[in-house]
Amino acid sequence: MVCTMAFLRALLSTARMIRHSPPLSAGLSADDAVLLDAPDERLSPALVAAALGDHEPAAKLLATTRDSADWENRDRYLGHLVAFARGRDGWLVDWLAAAPRDPDALLVKAELSVRRAWESPARAERLREVGPMITAAADADPRDPVPWRLALDHARGTHATHTAFESLWEQAVRRSAHHYGCHVAALRYLSAAWYGSHRECFDFAEQAAEDALPDSLVQALPVRAAFALLLDSQAAGRTTSVLEERIDTAADLAIELSAAYRPGDPWPAEVRNLLAYVLLARGRWAEALHQFNLIGLHATSFPWSSVSEDALGRFLDARDGARLQVASLTPLRDRAGHGRPRGHYA
């Protein structure tokens, strides 16, 4: 009888998936339309020009963010430009030759140097060598918090003490008290993988989220802490119930944050991708599927690259998995409407 019931449940689950999967796919972008780390309308022309060897659009874009103190977008655009420069940096070389003291060019140079140093087997030594580049970028515009975010990342890789890190953190938040990138850098330093623990990570993230401005991405810090814990827990095969409660609370807060932005908005895309991952890990299939609907075309490398070499493929597989799970749990018929007349006036 037990085997028969299990077989019947499997049959019902399959029938539900077949019936409900097509409607659930209606709100999702087609697989071949989804882009990984797609640039927005301001960044795209700068990347196209850089591919042609022209640094001027990138220079104008970063100068605009600096002049308007748009530090969040400045950090985000910097990341995309540096990712491109890792493979093709001729435009950056020309930019530095033309304007060796340009604050924006110095910032791109420093970030690129730090990323390359992180890839070296002699990471700490290489990072120490690029320290003066970070200092030069910070001195070029004392208002800018982004070089201090870079300094925080640099400090983590050079095994800076807590005291040294706190000094850098003070400089960062003095320039922008709610800068998301600086908070992420601090969270990484405090993580169990580096110089802290999961509890320290959650404590910092939850307090920062509580202090954050309305609709600030800093409110997503707890879900980043949750992700780090989930990765460790999956490797170890266990978590504690107390930390599981904090994971779910973090996810709930991130759901509220996600709802504050329009569907398909590229700005919260990474947070939504991260949230979808955490919701899937917690078996909250319908909520995860809703986040995939909100994500639209904007898959992001993080968090998927942390669990797969094929970040886009992992994203698409996770999205399909959420859809199939929701379909398998949806009743074949609406029980509340069972037996009602189905004519014109139903």
Coordinates of C-alpha atoms in Angstrom, one line a residue:
M1 CA 0.0 0.0 0.0
V2 CA 2.8 2.4 0.8
C3 CA 4.4 1.8 -2.5
T4 CA 1.1 2.2 -4.3
M5 CA 0.5 5.6 -2.5
A6 CA 3.9 6.8 -3.4
F7 CA 3.3 5.8 -7.0
L8 CA 0.0 7.6 -7.1
R9 CA 1.6 10.8 -5.6
A10 CA 4.2 10.7 -8.3
L11 CA 1.5 10.3 -11.0
L12 CA -0.4 13.3 -9.6
S13 CA 2.7 15.4 -9.4
T14 CA 3.5 14.7 -13.0
A15 CA 0.0 15.4 -14.1
R16 CA 0.0 18.7 -12.2
M17 CA 3.3 19.7 -13.9
I18 CA 2.0 18.9 -17.3
R19 CA -1.2 20.9 -16.7
H20 CA 0.2 23.9 -14.9
S21 CA 3.7 24.4 -16.4
P22 CA 2.6 26.3 -19.6
P23 CA 0.5 28.9 -17.8
L24 CA 3.3 29.5 -15.2
S25 CA 5.8 30.1 -18.1
A26 CA 3.7 32.9 -19.4
G27 CA 5.2 35.6 -17.2
L28 CA 8.8 34.4 -17.7
S29 CA 11.1 35.8 -20.4
A30 CA 12.2 33.3 -23.1
D31 CA 15.5 31.5 -22.3
D32 CA 17.2 33.0 -25.3
A33 CA 16.1 36.5 -24.4
V34 CA 17.7 36.4 -20.9
L35 CA 21.0 38.2 -20.7
L36 CA 23.8 37.9 -18.1
D37 CA 24.8 41.1 -16.4
A38 CA 23.2 43.2 -19.2
P39 CA 24.2 46.9 -19.2
D40 CA 21.6 49.6 -18.9
E41 CA 20.9 52.3 -21.5
R42 CA 23.6 54.6 -20.0
L43 CA 26.3 52.0 -19.8
S44 CA 25.8 50.3 -23.2
P45 CA 27.2 53.1 -25.4
A46 CA 30.3 53.4 -23.2
L47 CA 31.0 49.7 -23.6
V48 CA 30.4 49.7 -27.3
A49 CA 32.8 52.7 -27.7
A50 CA 35.4 51.0 -25.5
A51 CA 35.2 48.0 -27.8
L52 CA 36.1 50.3 -30.6
G53 CA 39.0 51.8 -28.6
D54 CA 37.2 55.0 -27.6
H55 CA 37.4 55.9 -23.9
E56 CA 35.4 59.2 -24.1
P57 CA 31.9 57.8 -23.4
A58 CA 33.2 55.9 -20.4
A59 CA 35.0 59.0 -19.2
K60 CA 31.9 61.1 -19.5
L61 CA 29.7 58.5 -17.8
L62 CA 31.9 58.2 -14.8
A63 CA 32.4 61.9 -14.6
T64 CA 28.6 62.4 -14.6
T65 CA 28.2 60.1 -11.7
R66 CA 31.0 61.8 -9.8
D67 CA 29.7 65.3 -10.5
S68 CA 26.2 64.3 -9.3
A69 CA 27.5 62.3 -6.3
D70 CA 25.6 59.3 -7.8
W71 CA 27.9 56.9 -5.9
E72 CA 25.8 53.8 -6.2
N73 CA 25.6 53.9 -10.0
R74 CA 29.2 55.0 -10.1
D75 CA 30.3 51.8 -8.3
R76 CA 28.0 49.7 -10.5
Y77 CA 29.3 51.2 -13.8
L78 CA 32.8 50.8 -12.6
G79 CA 32.3 47.1 -12.1
H80 CA 31.1 46.6 -15.6
L81 CA 33.8 48.7 -17.2
V82 CA 36.5 46.9 -15.3
A83 CA 35.0 43.5 -16.2
F84 CA 35.3 44.6 -19.9
A85 CA 38.8 46.0 -19.4
R86 CA 40.1 42.6 -18.0
G87 CA 39.9 41.3 -21.6
R88 CA 40.4 44.5 -23.6
D89 CA 42.1 47.4 -21.9
G90 CA 43.5 49.3 -24.8
W91 CA 40.9 52.1 -24.3
L92 CA 42.0 52.4 -20.7
V93 CA 45.6 52.6 -21.6
D94 CA 44.8 55.4 -24.0
W95 CA 42.7 57.2 -21.4
L96 CA 45.4 57.1 -18.8
A97 CA 47.9 58.4 -21.4
A98 CA 45.7 61.3 -22.3
A99 CA 44.6 62.1 -18.7
P100 CA 47.0 60.5 -16.2
R101 CA 45.4 62.4 -13.2
D102 CA 41.8 61.9 -14.2
P103 CA 40.0 60.7 -11.0
D104 CA 37.8 58.3 -13.0
A105 CA 40.7 56.8 -15.0
L106 CA 42.6 56.3 -11.8
L107 CA 39.7 54.6 -10.2
V108 CA 39.3 52.2 -13.2
K109 CA 43.0 51.5 -13.1
A110 CA 43.0 50.8 -9.4
E111 CA 39.9 48.5 -9.5
L112 CA 41.4 46.6 -12.5
S113 CA 44.7 46.1 -10.7
V114 CA 43.0 44.8 -7.6
R115 CA 41.0 42.3 -9.5
R116 CA 44.0 41.0 -11.4
A117 CA 45.9 40.8 -8.1
W118 CA 43.1 38.7 -6.6
E119 CA 43.6 36.1 -9.3
S120 CA 47.3 35.8 -8.6
P121 CA 48.7 32.8 -6.5
A122 CA 50.6 35.5 -4.6
R123 CA 47.5 37.5 -3.9
A124 CA 48.5 39.3 -0.7
E125 CA 51.9 40.3 -2.1
R126 CA 50.3 41.5 -5.4
L127 CA 47.6 43.4 -3.6
R128 CA 50.1 45.2 -1.4
E129 CA 51.9 46.4 -4.6
V130 CA 48.7 48.0 -5.9
G131 CA 47.9 49.8 -2.6
P132 CA 49.3 53.1 -3.9
M133 CA 46.9 53.0 -6.9
I134 CA 44.0 52.9 -4.5
T135 CA 45.4 55.8 -2.5
A136 CA 45.9 57.8 -5.7
A137 CA 42.2 57.2 -6.7
A138 CA 41.0 58.2 -3.2
D139 CA 43.1 61.4 -3.2
A140 CA 41.9 62.4 -6.7
D141 CA 38.4 63.1 -5.3
P142 CA 38.2 63.1 -1.5
R143 CA 34.4 63.0 -1.7
D144 CA 34.2 59.7 -3.5
P145 CA 33.4 56.6 -1.3
V146 CA 34.1 54.1 -4.1
P147 CA 37.9 54.1 -3.7
W148 CA 37.2 53.3 0.0
R149 CA 35.0 50.4 -1.0
L150 CA 38.0 49.2 -3.1
A151 CA 40.3 49.8 0.0
L152 CA 38.0 47.6 2.1
D153 CA 38.2 44.8 -0.5
H154 CA 42.0 45.3 -0.6
A155 CA 42.3 45.1 3.2
R156 CA 40.5 41.8 3.2
G157 CA 42.9 40.3 0.7
T158 CA 46.0 41.6 2.6
H159 CA 44.9 40.2 5.9
A160 CA 44.3 43.6 7.5
T161 CA 43.6 43.6 11.2
H162 CA 40.2 44.4 12.6
T163 CA 41.6 47.8 13.8
A164 CA 42.9 48.7 10.3
F165 CA 39.7 47.6 8.7
E166 CA 37.6 49.7 11.1
S167 CA 39.7 52.7 10.3
L168 CA 39.0 52.3 6.5
W169 CA 35.3 51.6 7.3
E170 CA 35.1 54.9 9.2
Q171 CA 36.6 56.8 6.1
A172 CA 34.1 55.0 3.8
V173 CA 30.9 55.8 5.7
R174 CA 32.1 59.3 6.4
R175 CA 31.8 59.9 2.6
S176 CA 28.5 57.9 2.2
A177 CA 26.9 56.5 5.2
H178 CA 24.6 54.1 3.3
H179 CA 26.8 53.1 0.3
Y180 CA 25.8 49.6 -0.7
G181 CA 29.2 48.5 -2.0
C182 CA 31.0 49.5 1.1
H183 CA 28.6 47.6 3.2
V184 CA 29.0 44.5 1.0
A185 CA 32.8 44.8 1.4
A186 CA 32.4 45.0 5.2
L187 CA 30.0 42.0 5.2
R188 CA 32.6 39.9 3.3
Y189 CA 35.3 40.8 5.8
L190 CA 33.0 39.7 8.6
S191 CA 32.0 36.5 6.9
A192 CA 32.9 33.0 8.2
A193 CA 35.0 32.5 5.1
W194 CA 37.3 35.4 6.1
Y195 CA 37.7 37.0 9.5
G196 CA 34.3 36.6 11.2
S197 CA 31.4 34.2 11.7
H198 CA 27.9 33.7 10.4
R199 CA 26.5 35.3 13.5
E200 CA 28.7 38.3 13.2
C201 CA 27.7 38.6 9.6
F202 CA 24.0 38.5 10.4
D203 CA 24.4 40.9 13.3
F204 CA 26.1 43.5 11.1
A205 CA 23.7 42.9 8.2
E206 CA 20.6 43.2 10.3
Q207 CA 21.7 46.3 12.0
A208 CA 22.7 48.0 8.8
A209 CA 19.4 47.1 7.2
E210 CA 17.5 48.5 10.1
D211 CA 19.5 51.8 9.8
A212 CA 19.2 51.9 6.0
L213 CA 17.3 54.5 4.0
P214 CA 13.9 53.5 2.6
D215 CA 14.2 51.2 -0.5
S216 CA 18.0 51.2 -0.1
L217 CA 19.8 48.0 -1.3
V218 CA 21.5 47.9 2.1
Q219 CA 18.3 46.3 3.3
A220 CA 19.4 43.3 1.2
L221 CA 22.5 42.7 3.3
P222 CA 20.8 40.1 5.6
V223 CA 19.9 38.0 2.5
R224 CA 23.6 38.1 1.5
A225 CA 24.5 36.8 4.9
A226 CA 21.8 34.1 4.5
F227 CA 23.4 33.1 1.1
A228 CA 26.8 32.7 2.7
L229 CA 25.3 30.6 5.5
L230 CA 23.4 28.4 3.0
L231 CA 26.6 27.7 1.0
D232 CA 28.4 26.6 4.1
S233 CA 25.4 24.6 5.3
Q234 CA 25.0 22.8 2.1
A235 CA 28.7 21.8 2.2
A236 CA 28.4 20.7 5.8
G237 CA 24.9 19.3 5.5
R238 CA 23.4 21.1 8.4
T239 CA 22.2 24.5 9.9
T240 CA 20.8 25.5 13.2
S241 CA 17.1 26.4 13.7
V242 CA 18.0 29.8 15.0
L243 CA 20.0 30.6 11.9
E244 CA 17.2 29.2 9.7
E245 CA 14.8 31.7 11.3
R246 CA 17.3 34.5 10.4
I247 CA 17.5 33.2 6.8
D248 CA 13.7 33.4 6.4
T249 CA 13.5 36.8 8.1
A250 CA 16.2 38.0 5.7
A251 CA 14.3 36.7 2.8
D252 CA 11.1 38.4 3.9
L253 CA 12.9 41.7 4.2
A254 CA 14.4 41.3 0.7
I255 CA 10.9 40.5 -0.7
E256 CA 9.6 43.8 0.7
L257 CA 12.6 45.6 -0.9
S258 CA 12.1 43.9 -4.2
A259 CA 8.4 45.0 -4.3
A260 CA 9.5 48.6 -4.1
Y261 CA 11.0 48.4 -7.6
R262 CA 9.3 47.9 -10.9
P263 CA 9.5 44.5 -12.7
G264 CA 12.5 44.2 -14.9
D265 CA 14.4 47.1 -13.3
P266 CA 18.1 46.4 -13.7
W267 CA 19.1 48.2 -10.5
P268 CA 17.8 45.6 -8.0
A269 CA 18.4 42.7 -10.4
E270 CA 21.3 41.2 -8.4
V271 CA 19.3 41.4 -5.2
R272 CA 16.4 39.7 -6.9
N273 CA 18.7 36.9 -8.3
L274 CA 20.2 36.4 -4.8
L275 CA 16.7 36.4 -3.2
A276 CA 15.5 33.8 -5.7
Y277 CA 18.4 31.6 -4.9
V278 CA 17.7 31.8 -1.1
L279 CA 14.0 31.2 -1.6
L280 CA 14.7 28.1 -3.6
A281 CA 17.1 26.8 -1.0
R282 CA 14.3 27.3 1.6
G283 CA 11.7 25.5 -0.5
R284 CA 9.7 28.6 -1.0
W285 CA 8.9 27.8 -4.6
A286 CA 6.1 30.2 -5.4
E287 CA 7.9 33.2 -3.9
A288 CA 11.0 32.3 -5.9
L289 CA 9.0 32.0 -9.1
H290 CA 7.6 35.4 -8.5
Q291 CA 11.1 36.9 -8.1
F292 CA 12.1 35.3 -11.4
N293 CA 9.1 37.0 -13.0
L294 CA 10.3 40.3 -11.5
I295 CA 13.9 39.7 -12.7
G296 CA 12.7 39.4 -16.3
L297 CA 15.7 39.6 -18.7
H298 CA 18.3 40.5 -16.0
A299 CA 20.2 37.4 -14.8
T300 CA 23.3 38.4 -12.9
S301 CA 26.5 36.4 -12.4
F302 CA 26.1 36.6 -8.6
P303 CA 25.0 34.4 -7.0
W304 CA 24.9 31.8 -9.7
S305 CA 28.6 31.9 -10.5
S306 CA 29.2 30.9 -6.9
V307 CA 27.6 27.5 -7.5
S308 CA 28.3 26.9 -11.2
E309 CA 30.8 27.7 -13.9
D310 CA 27.9 28.4 -16.2
A311 CA 26.1 31.2 -14.3
L312 CA 23.4 31.8 -17.0
G313 CA 22.7 28.1 -17.4
R314 CA 22.4 27.7 -13.6
F315 CA 20.0 30.7 -13.5
L316 CA 17.8 29.1 -16.3
D317 CA 17.8 25.7 -14.6
A318 CA 16.8 27.3 -11.2
R319 CA 14.0 29.2 -12.9
D320 CA 12.7 26.0 -14.6
G321 CA 13.0 24.2 -11.3
A322 CA 10.9 26.8 -9.5
R323 CA 8.3 26.7 -12.2
L324 CA 8.0 22.9 -12.2
Q325 CA 7.9 22.8 -8.4
V326 CA 5.0 25.3 -8.3
A327 CA 3.2 23.4 -11.0
S328 CA 3.6 20.0 -9.2
L329 CA 2.1 21.5 -6.0
T330 CA -0.9 23.2 -7.7
P331 CA -4.1 21.1 -7.5
L332 CA -5.4 19.7 -10.7
R333 CA -8.7 21.3 -10.1
D334 CA -9.9 24.3 -8.0
R335 CA -11.5 22.5 -5.1
A336 CA -13.4 25.6 -4.1
G337 CA -15.1 25.7 -7.5
H338 CA -15.7 22.0 -7.8
G339 CA -19.2 21.2 -8.9
R340 CA -20.1 24.7 -9.8
P341 CA -21.9 25.3 -13.1
R342 CA -19.4 26.1 -15.9
G343 CA -21.8 27.8 -18.3
H344 CA -22.0 31.4 -19.5
Y345 CA -23.0 32.8 -16.0
A346 CA -20.5 30.7 -14.0

